[in-house]
mmCIF file of C-alpha atoms in Angstrom:
data_model
loop_
_atom_site.group_PDB
_atom_site.id
_atom_site.type_symbol
_atom_site.label_atom_id
_atom_site.label_comp_id
_atom_site.label_asym_id
_atom_site.label_seq_id
_atom_site.Cartn_x
_atom_site.Cartn_y
_atom_site.Cartn_z
ATOM 1 C CA MET A 1 0.000 0.000 0.000
ATOM 2 C CA ALA A 2 1.331 3.418 -0.962
ATOM 3 C CA ASP A 3 2.142 5.913 1.778
ATOM 4 C CA THR A 4 -0.412 8.637 2.379
ATOM 5 C CA GLY A 5 0.179 11.910 4.199
ATOM 6 C CA ARG A 6 3.568 13.041 5.428
ATOM 7 C CA VAL A 7 6.520 10.690 5.852
ATOM 8 C CA ILE A 8 9.755 10.847 7.838
ATOM 9 C CA ASP A 9 12.785 9.476 5.981
ATOM 10 C CA LEU A 10 16.090 9.693 7.855
ATOM 11 C CA SER A 11 19.404 7.862 7.810
ATOM 12 C CA VAL A 12 22.529 7.607 9.939
ATOM 13 C CA GLU A 13 25.978 6.106 9.333
ATOM 14 C CA VAL A 14 27.027 3.823 12.187
ATOM 15 C CA VAL A 15 30.034 1.724 13.144
ATOM 16 C CA GLY A 16 29.624 -2.055 13.165
ATOM 17 C CA ASP A 17 28.984 -5.130 11.065
ATOM 18 C CA ILE A 18 25.449 -5.811 9.902
ATOM 19 C CA GLU A 19 24.693 -8.474 12.530
ATOM 20 C CA THR A 20 25.674 -6.127 15.361
ATOM 21 C CA VAL A 21 23.695 -3.271 13.888
ATOM 22 C CA TRP A 22 20.689 -5.552 13.311
ATOM 23 C CA ARG A 23 20.612 -6.499 16.987
ATOM 24 C CA ALA A 24 20.685 -2.804 17.885
ATOM 25 C CA VAL A 25 17.702 -1.809 15.720
ATOM 26 C CA ALA A 26 15.530 -4.938 15.718
ATOM 27 C CA THR A 27 15.687 -6.520 19.191
ATOM 28 C CA GLY A 28 14.286 -5.416 22.530
ATOM 29 C CA PRO A 29 17.632 -5.112 24.351
ATOM 30 C CA GLY A 30 19.152 -3.321 21.372
ATOM 31 C CA ILE A 31 16.427 -0.718 20.890
ATOM 32 C CA SER A 32 16.182 -0.173 24.653
ATOM 33 C CA SER A 33 19.836 0.906 24.661
ATOM 34 C CA TRP A 34 19.323 4.029 22.528
ATOM 35 C CA TYR A 35 15.554 4.720 22.326
ATOM 36 C CA VAL A 36 12.926 3.697 24.894
ATOM 37 C CA PRO A 37 12.503 0.289 26.585
ATOM 38 C CA HIS A 38 11.108 -2.308 24.188
ATOM 39 C CA THR A 39 10.035 -5.923 24.324
ATOM 40 C CA ILE A 40 9.891 -7.680 20.961
ATOM 41 C CA GLU A 41 8.966 -11.166 19.789
ATOM 42 C CA GLU A 42 11.594 -11.698 17.129
ATOM 43 C CA ARG A 43 9.412 -13.018 14.297
ATOM 44 C CA THR A 44 6.946 -11.778 11.725
ATOM 45 C CA GLY A 45 3.645 -11.231 13.506
ATOM 46 C CA GLY A 46 5.292 -11.038 16.912
ATOM 47 C CA ALA A 47 4.184 -8.623 19.610
ATOM 48 C CA ALA A 48 6.151 -5.428 20.244
ATOM 49 C CA THR A 49 5.734 -3.043 23.163
ATOM 50 C CA ALA A 50 7.381 0.352 23.654
ATOM 51 C CA SER A 51 7.466 1.920 27.126
ATOM 52 C CA PHE A 52 7.481 5.727 27.167
ATOM 53 C CA GLY A 53 7.044 5.998 30.929
ATOM 54 C CA PRO A 54 5.978 4.109 34.050
ATOM 55 C CA GLU A 55 2.248 4.758 33.611
ATOM 56 C CA PRO A 56 0.038 2.062 32.033
ATOM 57 C CA GLU A 57 -1.112 4.453 29.316
ATOM 58 C CA MET A 58 2.522 4.972 28.285
ATOM 59 C CA GLN A 59 2.922 1.317 27.255
ATOM 60 C CA ILE A 60 2.358 1.305 23.490
ATOM 61 C CA ALA A 61 1.519 -2.074 21.975
ATOM 62 C CA GLY A 62 2.406 -2.903 18.388
ATOM 63 C CA ARG A 63 3.412 -5.678 16.029
ATOM 64 C CA VAL A 64 6.437 -6.916 14.099
ATOM 65 C CA ALA A 65 4.845 -6.607 10.668
ATOM 66 C CA ALA A 66 7.984 -7.758 8.830
ATOM 67 C CA TRP A 67 11.047 -9.564 10.163
ATOM 68 C CA GLU A 68 13.819 -9.999 7.577
ATOM 69 C CA PRO A 69 17.153 -10.363 9.424
ATOM 70 C CA PRO A 70 19.622 -8.848 9.123
ATOM 71 C CA HIS A 71 18.386 -6.201 6.672
ATOM 72 C CA ARG A 72 14.811 -5.073 7.375
ATOM 73 C CA VAL A 73 12.287 -4.889 10.200
ATOM 74 C CA LEU A 74 8.893 -3.175 10.180
ATOM 75 C CA PHE A 75 6.826 -2.258 13.235
ATOM 76 C CA ASP A 76 3.199 -1.142 13.101
ATOM 77 C CA GLY A 77 0.131 -0.976 15.324
ATOM 78 C CA GLY A 78 -1.169 -4.419 14.412
ATOM 79 C CA GLU A 79 -3.397 -6.102 11.868
ATOM 80 C CA GLY A 80 -5.998 -3.657 10.631
ATOM 81 C CA VAL A 81 -4.702 -0.874 12.894
ATOM 82 C CA GLY A 82 -3.952 2.428 11.192
ATOM 83 C CA GLY A 83 -1.527 5.102 12.271
ATOM 84 C CA LEU A 84 2.247 5.219 12.199
ATOM 85 C CA SER A 85 4.603 2.467 11.097
ATOM 86 C CA PHE A 86 8.379 2.284 11.473
ATOM 87 C CA GLU A 87 10.547 0.538 8.914
ATOM 88 C CA TRP A 88 14.269 0.087 9.545
ATOM 89 C CA ILE A 89 16.610 -0.920 6.715
ATOM 90 C CA ILE A 90 20.317 -1.683 7.189
ATOM 91 C CA GLU A 91 22.804 -1.335 4.340
ATOM 92 C CA PRO A 92 26.274 -2.743 5.115
ATOM 93 C CA HIS A 93 29.527 -1.318 3.755
ATOM 94 C CA ASP A 94 32.995 -2.822 3.349
ATOM 95 C CA ASP A 95 34.631 -0.706 6.061
ATOM 96 C CA ASN A 96 32.746 -2.131 9.101
ATOM 97 C CA THR A 97 30.071 0.529 8.876
ATOM 98 C CA CYS A 98 26.398 0.478 7.950
ATOM 99 C CA THR A 99 23.764 2.943 6.858
ATOM 100 C CA VAL A 100 20.598 2.671 8.953
ATOM 101 C CA ARG A 101 17.499 4.088 7.267
ATOM 102 C CA LEU A 102 14.187 4.912 8.914
ATOM 103 C CA HIS A 103 10.949 5.144 6.928
ATOM 104 C CA ASN A 104 8.156 6.438 9.180
ATOM 105 C CA PRO A 105 4.847 7.078 7.337
ATOM 106 C CA GLY A 106 1.347 7.655 8.660
ATOM 107 C CA PHE A 107 1.244 11.359 9.552
ATOM 108 C CA GLY A 108 -1.644 13.553 8.502
ATOM 109 C CA ASP A 109 -0.871 16.493 6.254
ATOM 110 C CA ASP A 110 -1.334 18.916 9.160
ATOM 111 C CA ASP A 111 -0.204 16.649 12.011
ATOM 112 C CA PRO A 112 1.126 18.916 14.805
ATOM 113 C CA GLN A 113 3.423 16.117 15.995
ATOM 114 C CA TYR A 114 5.314 15.777 12.715
ATOM 115 C CA GLU A 115 8.123 18.290 13.283
ATOM 116 C CA ALA A 116 8.575 17.122 16.875
ATOM 117 C CA MET A 117 8.897 13.515 15.663
ATOM 118 C CA VAL A 118 11.514 14.542 13.084
ATOM 119 C CA ASP A 119 13.593 16.250 15.784
ATOM 120 C CA GLY A 120 13.111 13.341 18.155
ATOM 121 C CA TRP A 121 14.211 10.741 15.640
ATOM 122 C CA LYS A 122 17.320 12.735 14.778
ATOM 123 C CA LEU A 123 18.235 12.712 18.459
ATOM 124 C CA PHE A 124 17.615 8.988 18.918
ATOM 125 C CA MET A 125 19.439 8.025 15.735
ATOM 126 C CA ALA A 126 22.449 10.014 16.928
ATOM 127 C CA ASN A 127 22.240 8.027 20.160
ATOM 128 C CA LEU A 128 22.142 4.808 18.129
ATOM 129 C CA GLY A 129 25.435 5.881 16.592
ATOM 130 C CA LEU A 130 26.959 6.552 20.016
ATOM 131 C CA HIS A 131 25.706 3.198 21.324
ATOM 132 C CA LEU A 132 27.282 1.282 18.443
ATOM 133 C CA GLU A 133 30.534 3.246 18.536
ATOM 134 C CA HIS A 134 31.162 2.983 22.278
ATOM 135 C CA PHE A 135 28.961 0.185 23.708
ATOM 136 C CA ALA A 136 28.237 -2.276 20.885
ATOM 137 C CA GLY A 137 26.895 -5.598 22.135
ATOM 138 C CA GLN A 138 26.045 -4.208 25.571
ATOM 139 C CA THR A 139 22.575 -3.423 26.892
ATOM 140 C CA ALA A 140 21.832 -0.116 28.554
ATOM 141 C CA THR A 141 19.424 0.627 31.366
ATOM 142 C CA SER A 142 17.651 3.915 30.786
ATOM 143 C CA ALA A 143 16.372 6.682 33.019
ATOM 144 C CA LEU A 144 14.059 8.865 30.916
ATOM 145 C CA PRO A 145 12.563 11.660 33.035
ATOM 146 C CA MET A 146 10.563 14.173 31.010
ATOM 147 C CA VAL A 147 8.120 16.975 31.776
ATOM 148 C CA MET A 148 5.633 18.777 29.553
ATOM 149 C CA TRP A 149 5.424 22.517 30.136
ATOM 150 C CA PRO A 150 3.131 25.162 28.597
ATOM 151 C CA VAL A 151 6.054 27.322 27.493
ATOM 152 C CA THR A 152 8.023 27.782 24.294
ATOM 153 C CA PRO A 153 10.956 25.424 23.664
ATOM 154 C CA ASP A 154 13.364 28.330 24.169
ATOM 155 C CA GLU A 155 11.756 29.148 27.522
ATOM 156 C CA GLY A 156 11.924 25.503 28.571
ATOM 157 C CA TRP A 157 15.609 25.360 27.655
ATOM 158 C CA GLN A 158 16.366 28.469 29.701
ATOM 159 C CA ILE A 159 14.611 26.944 32.724
ATOM 160 C CA LEU A 160 16.587 23.700 32.337
ATOM 161 C CA VAL A 161 20.078 25.116 31.813
ATOM 162 C CA GLY A 162 19.442 27.900 34.319
ATOM 163 C CA GLY A 163 18.429 25.394 36.971
ATOM 164 C CA LEU A 164 21.542 23.330 36.283
ATOM 165 C CA GLY A 165 23.785 26.407 36.139
ATOM 166 C CA ILE A 166 25.373 25.489 32.802
ATOM 167 C CA ASP A 167 26.157 27.224 29.529
ATOM 168 C CA GLU A 168 23.327 26.682 27.071
ATOM 169 C CA GLN A 169 25.848 25.937 24.300
ATOM 170 C CA PRO A 170 29.036 24.364 25.660
ATOM 171 C CA LYS A 171 31.786 23.343 23.252
ATOM 172 C CA VAL A 172 32.107 19.804 21.929
ATOM 173 C CA GLY A 173 34.872 18.150 23.936
ATOM 174 C CA ASP A 174 34.179 20.133 27.102
ATOM 175 C CA ARG A 175 33.683 18.352 30.402
ATOM 176 C CA LEU A 176 30.201 18.937 31.833
ATOM 177 C CA ASP A 177 29.114 18.023 35.348
ATOM 178 C CA VAL A 178 25.621 18.785 36.628
ATOM 179 C CA ALA A 179 23.557 17.819 39.643
ATOM 180 C CA ALA A 180 19.903 17.825 40.617
ATOM 181 C CA ASP A 181 20.162 19.512 44.021
ATOM 182 C CA ASP A 182 23.147 17.261 44.842
ATOM 183 C CA VAL A 183 20.987 14.110 44.858
ATOM 184 C CA ALA A 184 21.386 13.001 41.228
ATOM 185 C CA LYS A 185 24.584 13.678 39.306
ATOM 186 C CA LEU A 186 25.510 13.539 35.653
ATOM 187 C CA GLY A 187 28.948 14.082 34.207
ATOM 188 C CA GLY A 188 30.877 13.458 31.022
ATOM 189 C CA LYS A 189 32.199 14.816 27.743
ATOM 190 C CA VAL A 190 30.066 16.941 25.428
ATOM 191 C CA VAL A 191 29.830 15.100 22.082
ATOM 192 C CA ASP A 192 27.163 17.158 20.331
ATOM 193 C CA VAL A 193 25.443 20.509 20.753
ATOM 194 C CA GLY A 194 22.429 21.789 18.860
ATOM 195 C CA PRO A 195 19.513 24.149 19.341
ATOM 196 C CA ARG A 196 18.193 23.336 22.824
ATOM 197 C CA ARG A 197 20.166 20.089 22.961
ATOM 198 C CA ILE A 198 23.347 18.797 24.605
ATOM 199 C CA ALA A 199 24.571 15.215 24.116
ATOM 200 C CA LEU A 200 27.054 13.649 26.509
ATOM 201 C CA LEU A 201 29.239 10.569 26.667
ATOM 202 C CA VAL A 202 29.056 10.095 30.415
ATOM 203 C CA ASP A 203 31.144 8.381 33.068
ATOM 204 C CA ASP A 204 29.127 9.598 36.075
ATOM 205 C CA PRO A 205 27.017 7.973 37.514
ATOM 206 C CA ALA A 206 28.166 5.149 35.168
ATOM 207 C CA PRO A 207 29.458 4.739 31.601
ATOM 208 C CA GLY A 208 26.838 5.616 28.988
ATOM 209 C CA THR A 209 25.182 8.435 27.085
ATOM 210 C CA ALA A 210 22.884 11.277 28.116
ATOM 211 C CA PHE A 211 20.839 14.087 26.582
ATOM 212 C CA LEU A 212 19.537 17.386 27.880
ATOM 213 C CA THR A 213 16.789 18.668 25.586
ATOM 214 C CA SER A 214 13.870 21.043 25.233
ATOM 215 C CA GLU A 215 11.683 20.014 22.285
ATOM 216 C CA ASP A 216 8.555 21.284 20.614
ATOM 217 C CA GLY A 217 5.803 18.800 21.425
ATOM 218 C CA GLY A 218 3.146 20.334 19.187
ATOM 219 C CA GLY A 219 1.359 22.666 21.596
ATOM 220 C CA PHE A 220 3.629 22.129 24.598
ATOM 221 C CA THR A 221 7.333 21.746 25.312
ATOM 222 C CA MET A 222 8.999 18.489 26.350
ATOM 223 C CA VAL A 223 11.982 19.031 28.651
ATOM 224 C CA SER A 224 14.102 15.947 29.243
ATOM 225 C CA VAL A 225 17.166 14.666 31.063
ATOM 226 C CA TRP A 226 17.633 11.244 29.476
ATOM 227 C CA LEU A 227 20.315 8.790 30.527
ATOM 228 C CA TYR A 228 21.417 5.397 29.111
ATOM 229 C CA VAL A 229 23.943 3.626 31.332
ATOM 230 C CA TYR A 230 25.642 0.224 31.250
ATOM 231 C CA GLY A 231 26.525 -2.595 33.602
ATOM 232 C CA PRO A 232 25.261 -3.347 37.123
ATOM 233 C CA GLU A 233 26.446 0.062 38.305
ATOM 234 C CA GLY A 234 24.434 1.700 35.547
ATOM 235 C CA ALA A 235 21.292 -0.285 36.311
ATOM 236 C CA ALA A 236 21.483 0.714 39.975
ATOM 237 C CA ALA A 237 22.091 4.357 39.080
ATOM 238 C CA ALA A 238 19.161 4.474 36.639
ATOM 239 C CA GLU A 239 16.754 3.040 39.212
ATOM 240 C CA ARG A 240 18.009 5.437 41.879
ATOM 241 C CA ASP A 241 18.273 8.624 39.839
ATOM 242 C CA ASP A 242 15.219 8.449 37.576
ATOM 243 C CA PRO A 243 12.755 9.534 40.303
ATOM 244 C CA ARG A 244 15.232 12.133 41.564
ATOM 245 C CA TRP A 245 15.503 13.789 38.165
ATOM 246 C CA ARG A 246 11.723 13.618 37.719
ATOM 247 C CA ALA A 247 11.188 15.354 41.041
ATOM 248 C CA TRP A 248 13.802 17.986 40.187
ATOM 249 C CA LEU A 249 12.108 18.753 36.871
ATOM 250 C CA ASP A 250 8.660 18.847 38.484
ATOM 251 C CA ASP A 251 9.909 21.355 41.047
ATOM 252 C CA ARG A 252 10.863 23.719 38.224
ATOM 253 C CA ALA A 253 7.546 23.660 36.449
ATOM 254 C CA PRO A 254 6.502 27.170 35.387
ATOM 255 C CA ALA A 255 3.708 28.812 37.368
ATOM 256 C CA GLY A 256 0.330 27.705 36.117
ATOM 257 C CA ASP A 257 1.565 24.339 34.809
#
């Protein structure tokens, strides 16, 4: 069936052989290490669930509509269910790299979420690249605190960086250490900076990656401190610090939120 409406088509060059990259984009442990926690039945027709938060309504059920290892996987909402679908295609190269392509159709022509989804996917695909470059074959535990504020993205960013006492545009390569009222810490090297976005390769509270962002959510602003950390130390830190960061963000909600 031909795509209707608006479509997101993005790609990223990543380090790794095709089998390693396939595990990162098509399996639950792999996707959980750079996006949001997933459980996936690794077969055509298998169930797939994405967890965008602890609440029951944030558990999004779907289906593995196509399973063609190690080149192509397609996720959708299920048989007869409309809406978005997510197709991932991996193209291997001779130099131990691959191109990962995302084809994400299903948006209405005036869908207010479209631009936010484009920005979000760019962020997550960059994190996929960091995962494969620095932590290939490992599984991250994530802490994904996010708040939704009725402010502009620029205003949300100023609240976030102001609360953390950091430069809103540090230089790539700089060391950045922040703390949520001295109860949750985050520290590492700046690896990317963009409008209202800082990406880190962290060593505190454990090895991993992290993002500070303020994104347009289509009528509201999503402000996030997202962390993906590895090993037993990382799992313990994610469980401990997730509620601390959530509380810190909640405490900075603008008046009237």
